[in-house]
mmCIF file of C-alpha atoms and ligand atoms in Angstrom:
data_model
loop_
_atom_site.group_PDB
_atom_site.id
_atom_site.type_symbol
_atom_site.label_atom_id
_atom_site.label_comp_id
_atom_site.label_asym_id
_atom_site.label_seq_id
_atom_site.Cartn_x
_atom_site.Cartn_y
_atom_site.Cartn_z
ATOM 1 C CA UNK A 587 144.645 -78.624 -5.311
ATOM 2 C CA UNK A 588 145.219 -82.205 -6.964
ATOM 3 C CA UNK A 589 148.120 -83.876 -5.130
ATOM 4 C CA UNK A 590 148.694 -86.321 -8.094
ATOM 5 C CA UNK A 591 149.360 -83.189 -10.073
ATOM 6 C CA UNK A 592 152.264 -81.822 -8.257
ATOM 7 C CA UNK A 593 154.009 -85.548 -7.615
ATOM 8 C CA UNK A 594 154.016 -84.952 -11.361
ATOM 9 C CA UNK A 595 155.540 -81.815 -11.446
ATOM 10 C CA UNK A 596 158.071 -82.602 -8.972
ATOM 11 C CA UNK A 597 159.497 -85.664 -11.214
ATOM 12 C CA UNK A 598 159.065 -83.808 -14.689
ATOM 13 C CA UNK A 599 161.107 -80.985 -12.952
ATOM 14 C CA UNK A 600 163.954 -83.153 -11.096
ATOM 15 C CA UNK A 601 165.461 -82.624 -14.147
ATOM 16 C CA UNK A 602 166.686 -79.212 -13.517
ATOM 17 C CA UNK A 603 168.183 -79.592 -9.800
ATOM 18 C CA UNK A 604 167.467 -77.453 -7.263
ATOM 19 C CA UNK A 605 163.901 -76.244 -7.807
ATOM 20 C CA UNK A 606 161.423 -75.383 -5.148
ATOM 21 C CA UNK A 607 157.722 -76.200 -5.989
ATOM 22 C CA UNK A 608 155.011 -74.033 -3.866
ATOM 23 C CA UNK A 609 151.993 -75.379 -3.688
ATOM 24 C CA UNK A 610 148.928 -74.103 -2.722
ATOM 25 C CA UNK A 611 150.491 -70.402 -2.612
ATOM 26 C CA UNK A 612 148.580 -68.130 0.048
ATOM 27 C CA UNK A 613 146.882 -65.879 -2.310
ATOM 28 C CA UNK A 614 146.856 -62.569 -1.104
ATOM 29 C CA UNK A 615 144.046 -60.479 -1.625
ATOM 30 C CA UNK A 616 145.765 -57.588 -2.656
ATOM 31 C CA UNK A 617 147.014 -59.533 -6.130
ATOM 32 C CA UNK A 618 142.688 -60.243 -6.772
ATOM 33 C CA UNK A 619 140.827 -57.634 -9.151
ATOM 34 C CA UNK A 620 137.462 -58.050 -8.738
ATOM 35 C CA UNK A 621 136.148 -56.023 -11.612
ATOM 36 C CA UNK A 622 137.888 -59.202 -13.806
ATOM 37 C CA UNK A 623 137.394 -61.927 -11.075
ATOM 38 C CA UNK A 624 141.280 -62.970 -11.535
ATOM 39 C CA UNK A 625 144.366 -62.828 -10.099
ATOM 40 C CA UNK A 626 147.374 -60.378 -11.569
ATOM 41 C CA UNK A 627 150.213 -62.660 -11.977
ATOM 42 C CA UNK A 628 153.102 -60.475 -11.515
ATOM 43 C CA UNK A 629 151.613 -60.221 -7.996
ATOM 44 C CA UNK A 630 151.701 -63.549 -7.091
ATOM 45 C CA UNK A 631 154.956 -64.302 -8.699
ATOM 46 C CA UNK A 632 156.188 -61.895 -5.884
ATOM 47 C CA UNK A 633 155.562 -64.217 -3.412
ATOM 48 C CA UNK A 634 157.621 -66.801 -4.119
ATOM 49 C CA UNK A 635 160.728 -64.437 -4.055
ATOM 50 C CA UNK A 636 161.705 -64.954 -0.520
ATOM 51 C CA UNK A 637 162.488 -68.750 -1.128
ATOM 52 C CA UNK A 638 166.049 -69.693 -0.331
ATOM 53 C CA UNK A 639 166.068 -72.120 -3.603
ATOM 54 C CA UNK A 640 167.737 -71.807 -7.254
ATOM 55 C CA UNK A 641 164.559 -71.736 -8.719
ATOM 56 C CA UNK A 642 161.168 -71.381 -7.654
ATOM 57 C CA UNK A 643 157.623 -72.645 -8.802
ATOM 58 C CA UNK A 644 154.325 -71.667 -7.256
ATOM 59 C CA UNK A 645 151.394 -73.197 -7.853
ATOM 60 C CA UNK A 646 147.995 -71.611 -7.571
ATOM 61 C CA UNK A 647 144.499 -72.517 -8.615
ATOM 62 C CA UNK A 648 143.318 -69.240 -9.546
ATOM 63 C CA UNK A 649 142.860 -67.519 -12.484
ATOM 64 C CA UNK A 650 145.546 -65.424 -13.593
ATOM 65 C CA UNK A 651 145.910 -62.593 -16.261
ATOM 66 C CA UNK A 652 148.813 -60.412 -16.665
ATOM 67 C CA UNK A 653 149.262 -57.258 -18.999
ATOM 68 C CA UNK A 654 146.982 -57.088 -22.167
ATOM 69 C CA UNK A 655 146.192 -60.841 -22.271
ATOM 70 C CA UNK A 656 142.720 -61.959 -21.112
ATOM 71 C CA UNK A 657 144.147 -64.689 -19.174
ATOM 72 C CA UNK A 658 147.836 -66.149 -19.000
ATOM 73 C CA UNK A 659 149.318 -69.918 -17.757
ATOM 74 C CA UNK A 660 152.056 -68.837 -16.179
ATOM 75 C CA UNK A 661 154.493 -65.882 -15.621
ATOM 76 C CA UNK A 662 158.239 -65.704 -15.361
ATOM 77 C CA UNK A 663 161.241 -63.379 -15.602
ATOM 78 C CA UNK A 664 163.933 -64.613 -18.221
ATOM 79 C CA UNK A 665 167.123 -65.084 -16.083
ATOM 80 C CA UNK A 666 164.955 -64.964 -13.326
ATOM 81 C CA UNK A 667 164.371 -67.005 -10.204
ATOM 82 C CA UNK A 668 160.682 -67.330 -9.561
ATOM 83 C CA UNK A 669 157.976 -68.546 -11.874
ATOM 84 C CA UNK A 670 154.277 -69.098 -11.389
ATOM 85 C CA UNK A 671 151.513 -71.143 -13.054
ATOM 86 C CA UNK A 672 147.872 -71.633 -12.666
ATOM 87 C CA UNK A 673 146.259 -74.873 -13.270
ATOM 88 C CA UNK A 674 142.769 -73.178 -13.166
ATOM 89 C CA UNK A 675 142.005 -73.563 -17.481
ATOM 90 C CA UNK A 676 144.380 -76.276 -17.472
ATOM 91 C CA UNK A 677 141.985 -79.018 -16.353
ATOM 92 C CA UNK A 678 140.671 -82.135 -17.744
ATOM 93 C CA UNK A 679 140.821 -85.556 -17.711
ATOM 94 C CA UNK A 680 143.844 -86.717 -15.318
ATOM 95 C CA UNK A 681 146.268 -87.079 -18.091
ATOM 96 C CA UNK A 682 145.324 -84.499 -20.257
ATOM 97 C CA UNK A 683 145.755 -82.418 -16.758
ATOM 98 C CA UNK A 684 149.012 -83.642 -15.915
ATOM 99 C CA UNK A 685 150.464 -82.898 -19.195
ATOM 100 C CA UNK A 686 148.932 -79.897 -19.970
ATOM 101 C CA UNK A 687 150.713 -79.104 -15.920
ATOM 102 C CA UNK A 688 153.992 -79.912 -16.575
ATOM 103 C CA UNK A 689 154.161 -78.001 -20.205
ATOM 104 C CA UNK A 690 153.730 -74.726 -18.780
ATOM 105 C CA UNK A 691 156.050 -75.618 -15.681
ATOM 106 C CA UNK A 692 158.325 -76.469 -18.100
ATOM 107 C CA UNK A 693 157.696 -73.403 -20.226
ATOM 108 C CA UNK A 694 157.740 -71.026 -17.185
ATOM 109 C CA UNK A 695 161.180 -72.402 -15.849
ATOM 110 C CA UNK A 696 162.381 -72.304 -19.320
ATOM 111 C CA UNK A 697 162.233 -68.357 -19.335
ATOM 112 C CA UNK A 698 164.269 -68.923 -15.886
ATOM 113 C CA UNK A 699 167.032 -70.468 -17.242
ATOM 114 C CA UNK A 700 166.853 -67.894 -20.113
ATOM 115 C CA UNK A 701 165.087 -68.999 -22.984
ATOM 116 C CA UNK A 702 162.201 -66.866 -25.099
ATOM 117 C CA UNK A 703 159.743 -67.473 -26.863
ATOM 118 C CA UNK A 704 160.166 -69.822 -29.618
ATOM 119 C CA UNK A 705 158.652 -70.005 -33.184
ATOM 120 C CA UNK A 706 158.357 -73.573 -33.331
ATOM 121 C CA UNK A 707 154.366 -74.658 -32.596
ATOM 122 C CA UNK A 708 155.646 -77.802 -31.497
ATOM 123 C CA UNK A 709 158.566 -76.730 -28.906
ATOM 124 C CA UNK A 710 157.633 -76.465 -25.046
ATOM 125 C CA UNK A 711 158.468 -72.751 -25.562
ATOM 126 C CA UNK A 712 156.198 -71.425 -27.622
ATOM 127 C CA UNK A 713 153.517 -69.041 -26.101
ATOM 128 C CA UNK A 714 150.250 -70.967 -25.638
ATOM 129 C CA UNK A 715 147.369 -68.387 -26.039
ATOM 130 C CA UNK A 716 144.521 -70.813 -25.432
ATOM 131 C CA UNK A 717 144.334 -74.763 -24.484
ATOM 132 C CA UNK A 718 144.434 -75.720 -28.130
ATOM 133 C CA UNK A 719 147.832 -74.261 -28.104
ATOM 134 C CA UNK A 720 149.377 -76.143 -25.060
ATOM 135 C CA UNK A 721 147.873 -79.185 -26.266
ATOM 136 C CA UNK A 722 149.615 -78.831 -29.562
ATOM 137 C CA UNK A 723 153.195 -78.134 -28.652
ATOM 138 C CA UNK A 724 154.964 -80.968 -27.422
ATOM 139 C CA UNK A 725 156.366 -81.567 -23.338
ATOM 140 C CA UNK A 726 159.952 -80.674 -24.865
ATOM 141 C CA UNK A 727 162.267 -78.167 -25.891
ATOM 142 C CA UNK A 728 162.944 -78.245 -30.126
ATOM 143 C CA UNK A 729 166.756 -78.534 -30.745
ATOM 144 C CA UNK A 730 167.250 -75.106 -30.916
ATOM 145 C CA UNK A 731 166.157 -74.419 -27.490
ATOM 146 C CA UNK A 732 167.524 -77.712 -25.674
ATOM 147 C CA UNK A 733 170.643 -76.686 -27.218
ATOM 148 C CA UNK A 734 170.679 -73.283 -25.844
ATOM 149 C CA UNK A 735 169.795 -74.616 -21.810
ATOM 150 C CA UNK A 736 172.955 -77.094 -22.424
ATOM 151 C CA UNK A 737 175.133 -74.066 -23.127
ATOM 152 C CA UNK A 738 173.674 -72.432 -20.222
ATOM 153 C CA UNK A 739 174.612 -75.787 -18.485
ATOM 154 C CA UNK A 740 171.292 -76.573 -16.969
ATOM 155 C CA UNK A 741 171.369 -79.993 -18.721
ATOM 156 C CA UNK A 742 174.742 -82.111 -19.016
HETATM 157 ZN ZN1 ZN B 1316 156.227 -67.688 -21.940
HETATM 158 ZN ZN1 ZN B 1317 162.129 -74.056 -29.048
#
């Protein structure tokens, strides 16, 4: 795994306090489907559970699916602790990488802290169904959804 990529993720995240980042998550083979040649995501975002921290990010460099999508970024509970991305389709040159990285971080911990899917193409939140689509939205949350984690009093 590319240790420039998670000193990234650590400072894009600092924002938000108390968040654990796993990397390099022991994938277990009981979460791997063979038949796809992927991981199932709900599996892995299990294992970060037993963490002691607010929030938790693991890492993996598998490819992950969940549910009726051919492949997903990330997974996360809304309200929930744990999160998970994969940086396996997320790759390309190192700052394409590092953004592409910290988007769906920042879009899985989002769902943490309670936020849903947003409307707005541009906002951090939006569901990214392919690369094209997490290049296009922008490495913040629109108004509407910054607004909402300051309520929740993640940000001051
Ligand atoms: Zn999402
Ligand atoms: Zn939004």
């Amino acid at each position: 795994m590319d240790d420039f990529i998670l000193t990234h993720l650590a400072s894009e995240l600092s924002v938000f306090g108390d968040v654990e980042i796993l990397p390099r998550v022991d994938v277990p083979e009981s979460a791997h489907r063979p038949r796809r040649g992927q991981y199932l995501a709900s599996d892995l975002k299990e294992l970060t559970a037993s963490f002691p921290h607010d929030k938790v990010l693991g890492v993996v460099d598998v490819d992950i699916y969940e549910g009726s999508n051919r492949f997903v970024f990330g997974l996360a509970d809304v309200k929930g602790r744990s999160a998970i991305i994969s940086l396996n389709r997320l790759k390309g040159d190192a700052e394409t990488f590092k953004q592409r990285a910290a988007k769906e971080a920042l879009h899985e911990l989002g769902h943490t802290f309670g936020l849903r899917h947003c409307q707005d193409r541009s906002c951090v939140m939006t569901f990214s169904k392919s690369l094209a689509d997490t290049d296009a939205k922008q490495k913040d949350y629109c108004q509407f959804c910054a607004l909402r984690l300051r309520t929740a009093g993640v940000f001051p």
